[in-house]
GROMACS .gro file of C-alpha atoms in nm:
model
  195
    1MET     CA    1  14.373   3.906   5.990
    2ARG     CA    2  14.082   4.044   5.755
    3THR     CA    3  14.190   4.422   5.833
    4ALA     CA    4  14.116   4.723   5.597
    5THR     CA    5  14.164   5.084   5.624
    6ILE     CA    6  13.976   5.354   5.393
    7THR     CA    7  14.043   5.739   5.396
    8ARG     CA    8  13.786   5.964   5.197
    9ALA     CA    9  13.832   6.326   5.155
   10THR     CA   10  13.623   6.556   5.003
   11SER     CA   11  13.539   6.946   5.000
   12GLU     CA   12  13.284   6.812   5.281
   13THR     CA   13  13.416   6.560   5.463
   14ASP     CA   14  13.771   6.386   5.588
   15ILE     CA   15  13.736   6.085   5.692
   16ALA     CA   16  13.948   5.720   5.822
   17VAL     CA   17  13.798   5.420   5.912
   18THR     CA   18  13.950   5.105   5.988
   19VAL     CA   19  13.776   4.756   6.054
   20ASN     CA   20  13.892   4.472   6.177
   21LEU     CA   21  13.682   4.146   6.121
   22ASP     CA   22  13.834   3.926   6.335
   23GLY     CA   23  13.843   4.149   6.637
   24THR     CA   24  13.654   4.176   6.966
   25GLY     CA   25  13.394   4.466   6.935
   26LEU     CA   26  13.668   4.734   7.043
   27TYR     CA   27  13.567   5.072   6.855
   28GLU     CA   28  13.683   5.446   6.867
   29VAL     CA   29  13.448   5.679   6.678
   30GLU     CA   30  13.432   6.097   6.677
   31THR     CA   31  13.172   6.240   6.396
   32GLY     CA   32  13.033   6.540   6.542
   33ILE     CA   33  12.720   6.367   6.598
   34GLY     CA   34  12.689   6.234   6.923
   35PHE     CA   35  12.359   5.980   6.898
   36PHE     CA   36  12.509   5.840   6.575
   37ASP     CA   37  12.858   5.786   6.735
   38HIS     CA   38  12.615   5.575   6.978
   39MET     CA   39  12.467   5.384   6.720
   40LEU     CA   40  12.828   5.294   6.555
   41GLU     CA   41  12.950   5.187   6.920
   42GLN     CA   42  12.672   4.947   6.886
   43LEU     CA   43  12.721   4.844   6.539
   44ALA     CA   44  13.050   4.772   6.685
   45ARG     CA   45  13.014   4.611   7.015
   46HIS     CA   46  12.769   4.373   6.889
   47SER     CA   47  12.937   4.308   6.534
   48LEU     CA   48  13.278   4.206   6.691
   49ILE     CA   49  13.392   4.413   6.445
   50ASP     CA   50  13.676   4.654   6.593
   51LEU     CA   51  13.580   4.978   6.435
   52HIS     CA   52  13.796   5.244   6.455
   53VAL     CA   53  13.577   5.605   6.268
   54ARG     CA   54  13.673   5.973   6.220
   55THR     CA   55  13.490   6.149   6.036
   56LYS     CA   56  13.490   6.575   5.976
   57GLY     CA   57  13.234   6.652   5.796
   58ASP     CA   58  13.082   7.018   5.736
   59LEU     CA   59  12.813   7.043   6.006
   60HIS     CA   60  12.732   7.444   5.994
   61ILE     CA   61  12.560   7.301   5.652
   62ASP     CA   62  12.357   6.969   5.780
   63GLN     CA   63  12.459   6.614   5.879
   64HIS     CA   64  12.405   6.478   5.515
   65HIS     CA   65  12.745   6.474   5.434
   66THR     CA   66  12.908   6.381   5.732
   67VAL     CA   67  12.677   6.026   5.740
   68GLU     CA   68  12.663   5.976   5.431
   69ASP     CA   69  13.013   5.949   5.361
   70THR     CA   70  13.086   5.788   5.651
   71GLY     CA   71  12.894   5.512   5.607
   72ILE     CA   72  13.054   5.494   5.248
   73ALA     CA   73  13.312   5.454   5.417
   74ILE     CA   74  13.208   5.175   5.711
   75GLY     CA   75  13.081   4.962   5.363
   76GLU     CA   76  13.413   5.005   5.161
   77ALA     CA   77  13.655   4.867   5.432
   78VAL     CA   78  13.435   4.596   5.478
   79ALA     CA   79  13.479   4.529   5.147
   80LYS     CA   80  13.808   4.549   5.115
   81ALA     CA   81  13.865   4.378   5.395
   82LEU     CA   82  13.653   4.087   5.282
   83GLY     CA   83  13.934   4.049   5.013
   84ASP     CA   84  13.738   3.755   4.754
   85LYS     CA   85  13.490   3.647   5.030
   86ARG     CA   86  13.649   3.313   5.033
   87GLY     CA   87  13.479   3.110   5.344
   88ILE     CA   88  13.267   3.334   5.508
   89ARG     CA   89  12.869   3.248   5.605
   90ARG     CA   90  12.735   3.516   5.360
   91TYR     CA   91  12.382   3.533   5.506
   92GLY     CA   92  12.341   3.680   5.840
   93ASP     CA   93  11.986   3.755   5.976
   94ALA     CA   94  11.863   3.892   6.346
   95LEU     CA   95  11.525   3.940   6.549
   96SER     CA   96  11.679   4.247   6.740
   97PRO     CA   97  11.453   4.350   7.028
   98MET     CA   98  11.492   4.675   7.283
   99ASP     CA   99  11.185   4.659   7.513
  100GLU     CA  100  10.843   4.739   7.327
  101THR     CA  101  11.077   4.711   7.009
  102LEU     CA  102  11.133   4.451   6.752
  103THR     CA  103  11.335   4.489   6.454
  104ARG     CA  104  11.439   4.245   6.147
  105VAL     CA  105  11.712   4.208   5.963
  106ALA     CA  106  11.888   4.033   5.700
  107LEU     CA  107  12.110   4.052   5.469
  108ASP     CA  108  12.356   3.888   5.191
  109ILE     CA  109  12.737   3.940   5.125
  110SER     CA  110  12.629   3.929   4.757
  111GLY     CA  111  12.815   4.203   4.582
  112ARG     CA  112  12.418   4.331   4.440
  113PRO     CA  113  12.362   4.629   4.685
  114TRP     CA  114  12.044   4.645   4.798
  115LEU     CA  115  11.813   4.843   5.052
  116VAL     CA  116  11.494   4.760   5.183
  117TRP     CA  117  11.355   4.937   5.453
  118ASN     CA  118  11.039   4.934   5.599
  119THR     CA  119  11.095   5.119   5.918
  120GLU     CA  120  10.987   5.464   6.108
  121PHE     CA  121  11.062   5.739   6.255
  122SER     CA  122  10.786   5.997   6.486
  123GLN     CA  123  10.971   6.250   6.557
  124LYS     CA  124  11.232   6.413   6.351
  125ARG     CA  125  11.556   6.401   6.584
  126LEU     CA  126  11.707   6.213   6.792
  127GLY     CA  127  11.928   6.382   7.064
  128GLU     CA  128  12.114   6.617   6.775
  129MET     CA  129  12.049   6.349   6.472
  130ASP     CA  130  11.849   6.407   6.207
  131THR     CA  131  11.563   6.050   6.189
  132GLU     CA  132  11.616   6.088   5.829
  133MET     CA  133  11.943   6.029   5.796
  134PHE     CA  134  11.926   5.636   5.970
  135LYS     CA  135  11.777   5.536   5.610
  136HIS     CA  136  12.011   5.771   5.427
  137TRP     CA  137  12.298   5.574   5.612
  138PHE     CA  138  12.218   5.211   5.592
  139HIS     CA  139  12.154   5.290   5.244
  140SER     CA  140  12.510   5.399   5.176
  141PHE     CA  141  12.663   5.144   5.326
  142ALA     CA  142  12.472   4.887   5.183
  143GLN     CA  143  12.630   5.033   4.832
  144ALA     CA  144  12.942   5.047   4.934
  145ALA     CA  145  12.989   4.714   5.117
  146GLY     CA  146  12.773   4.528   4.817
  147ILE     CA  147  12.561   4.420   5.083
  148THR     CA  148  12.175   4.318   5.002
  149LEU     CA  149  12.042   4.427   5.310
  150HIS     CA  150  11.652   4.458   5.435
  151ILE     CA  151  11.552   4.601   5.802
  152GLU     CA  152  11.172   4.579   5.907
  153THR     CA  153  11.104   4.712   6.235
  154LEU     CA  154  10.753   4.463   6.330
  155TYR     CA  155  10.653   4.691   6.579
  156GLY     CA  156  10.802   5.031   6.841
  157GLU     CA  157  10.690   5.302   6.986
  158ASN     CA  158  11.023   5.491   7.150
  159ASN     CA  159  11.224   5.607   6.851
  160HIS     CA  160  11.593   5.566   7.020
  161HIS     CA  161  11.495   5.210   7.038
  162ILE     CA  162  11.357   5.163   6.695
  163ALA     CA  163  11.669   5.313   6.584
  164GLU     CA  164  11.867   5.153   6.805
  165SER     CA  165  11.749   4.801   6.721
  166ALA     CA  166  11.786   4.876   6.332
  167PHE     CA  167  12.225   4.866   6.441
  168LYS     CA  168  12.177   4.613   6.695
  169GLY     CA  169  12.089   4.413   6.440
  170LEU     CA  170  12.253   4.478   6.133
  171ALA     CA  171  12.543   4.401   6.358
  172ARG     CA  172  12.473   4.069   6.480
  173ALA     CA  173  12.362   3.959   6.146
  174LEU     CA  174  12.659   4.092   6.002
  175ARG     CA  175  12.904   3.915   6.271
  176GLN     CA  176  12.707   3.614   6.107
  177ALA     CA  177  12.776   3.668   5.726
  178VAL     CA  178  13.131   3.736   5.805
  179GLU     CA  179  13.242   3.456   5.988
  180ILE     CA  180  13.422   3.209   5.831
  181ASP     CA  181  13.247   2.869   5.785
  182PRO     CA  182  13.533   2.609   5.898
  183ARG     CA  183  13.341   2.367   5.654
  184LYS     CA  184  13.406   2.591   5.339
  185ALA     CA  185  13.672   2.782   5.439
  186ASP     CA  186  13.870   2.760   5.120
  187ALA     CA  187  13.583   2.833   4.855
  188ILE     CA  188  13.353   3.080   4.774
  189PRO     CA  189  13.033   3.103   4.884
  190SER     CA  190  12.816   3.095   4.536
  191THR     CA  191  12.832   2.851   4.252
  192LYS     CA  192  12.931   3.110   4.005
  193GLY     CA  193  13.307   3.059   4.196
  194THR     CA  194  13.285   3.438   4.254
  195LEU     CA  195  13.101   3.704   4.478
   0.00000   0.00000   0.00000
C-alpha cells in the first residue's frame, strides 16, 4: 500500500495528515473551516485517495496559515506515498462540470512544481472561507507534491460550483496520475529514469 503520514507543527499550525493512494475515498477532515473541510472531502471521495486531516491553526488571526500549511502537508504526504513514482501513469486530466460551471484540470507528477490558475470568484467568501485562499491552497499543494498543475474555469457563475468543480477536477486528474499502469508497473515514467 502506498501510504504516508506527515505531521507539521509550527507556532501557527499543528497538522497531522495521512493519505492512502490506493484507498477508496474514505475521509476524516477537520480544519476548523467548514467550507474547506467540504472541499477536502470532495478531493478524497473523487480521487479515491483516503485522506485523514487534522489541522489546528491560528484562525483567530485569519485563515492563511491554516489553508497554506494544510496544502503543504497534504502535498508532502502525496509525494512521500508516491516514493520513486515507479509505475505511475504520471499524467491526469479532467473536465469537471457542476451545473452551469465547467473547469478543466490537467497535471503532471513531474517533480517540477508549478501552478497555472485561470479561475476567478465574484464574491470574497464562501461560508466562512475567503475565496482568495483557494488559489493559495492549490499553489501550496502543487509545490509540496512536486506537481505541475493547470486549473482553468472555462465558464461558471456560482462561486460554490466554481470552487467545487476545481477540487473535483483535481481529484479526478490525480486519481488517473497516481494509478499504477499495469503495462509499465516496474518503470519510472520518464526517459531520464527519475522524476
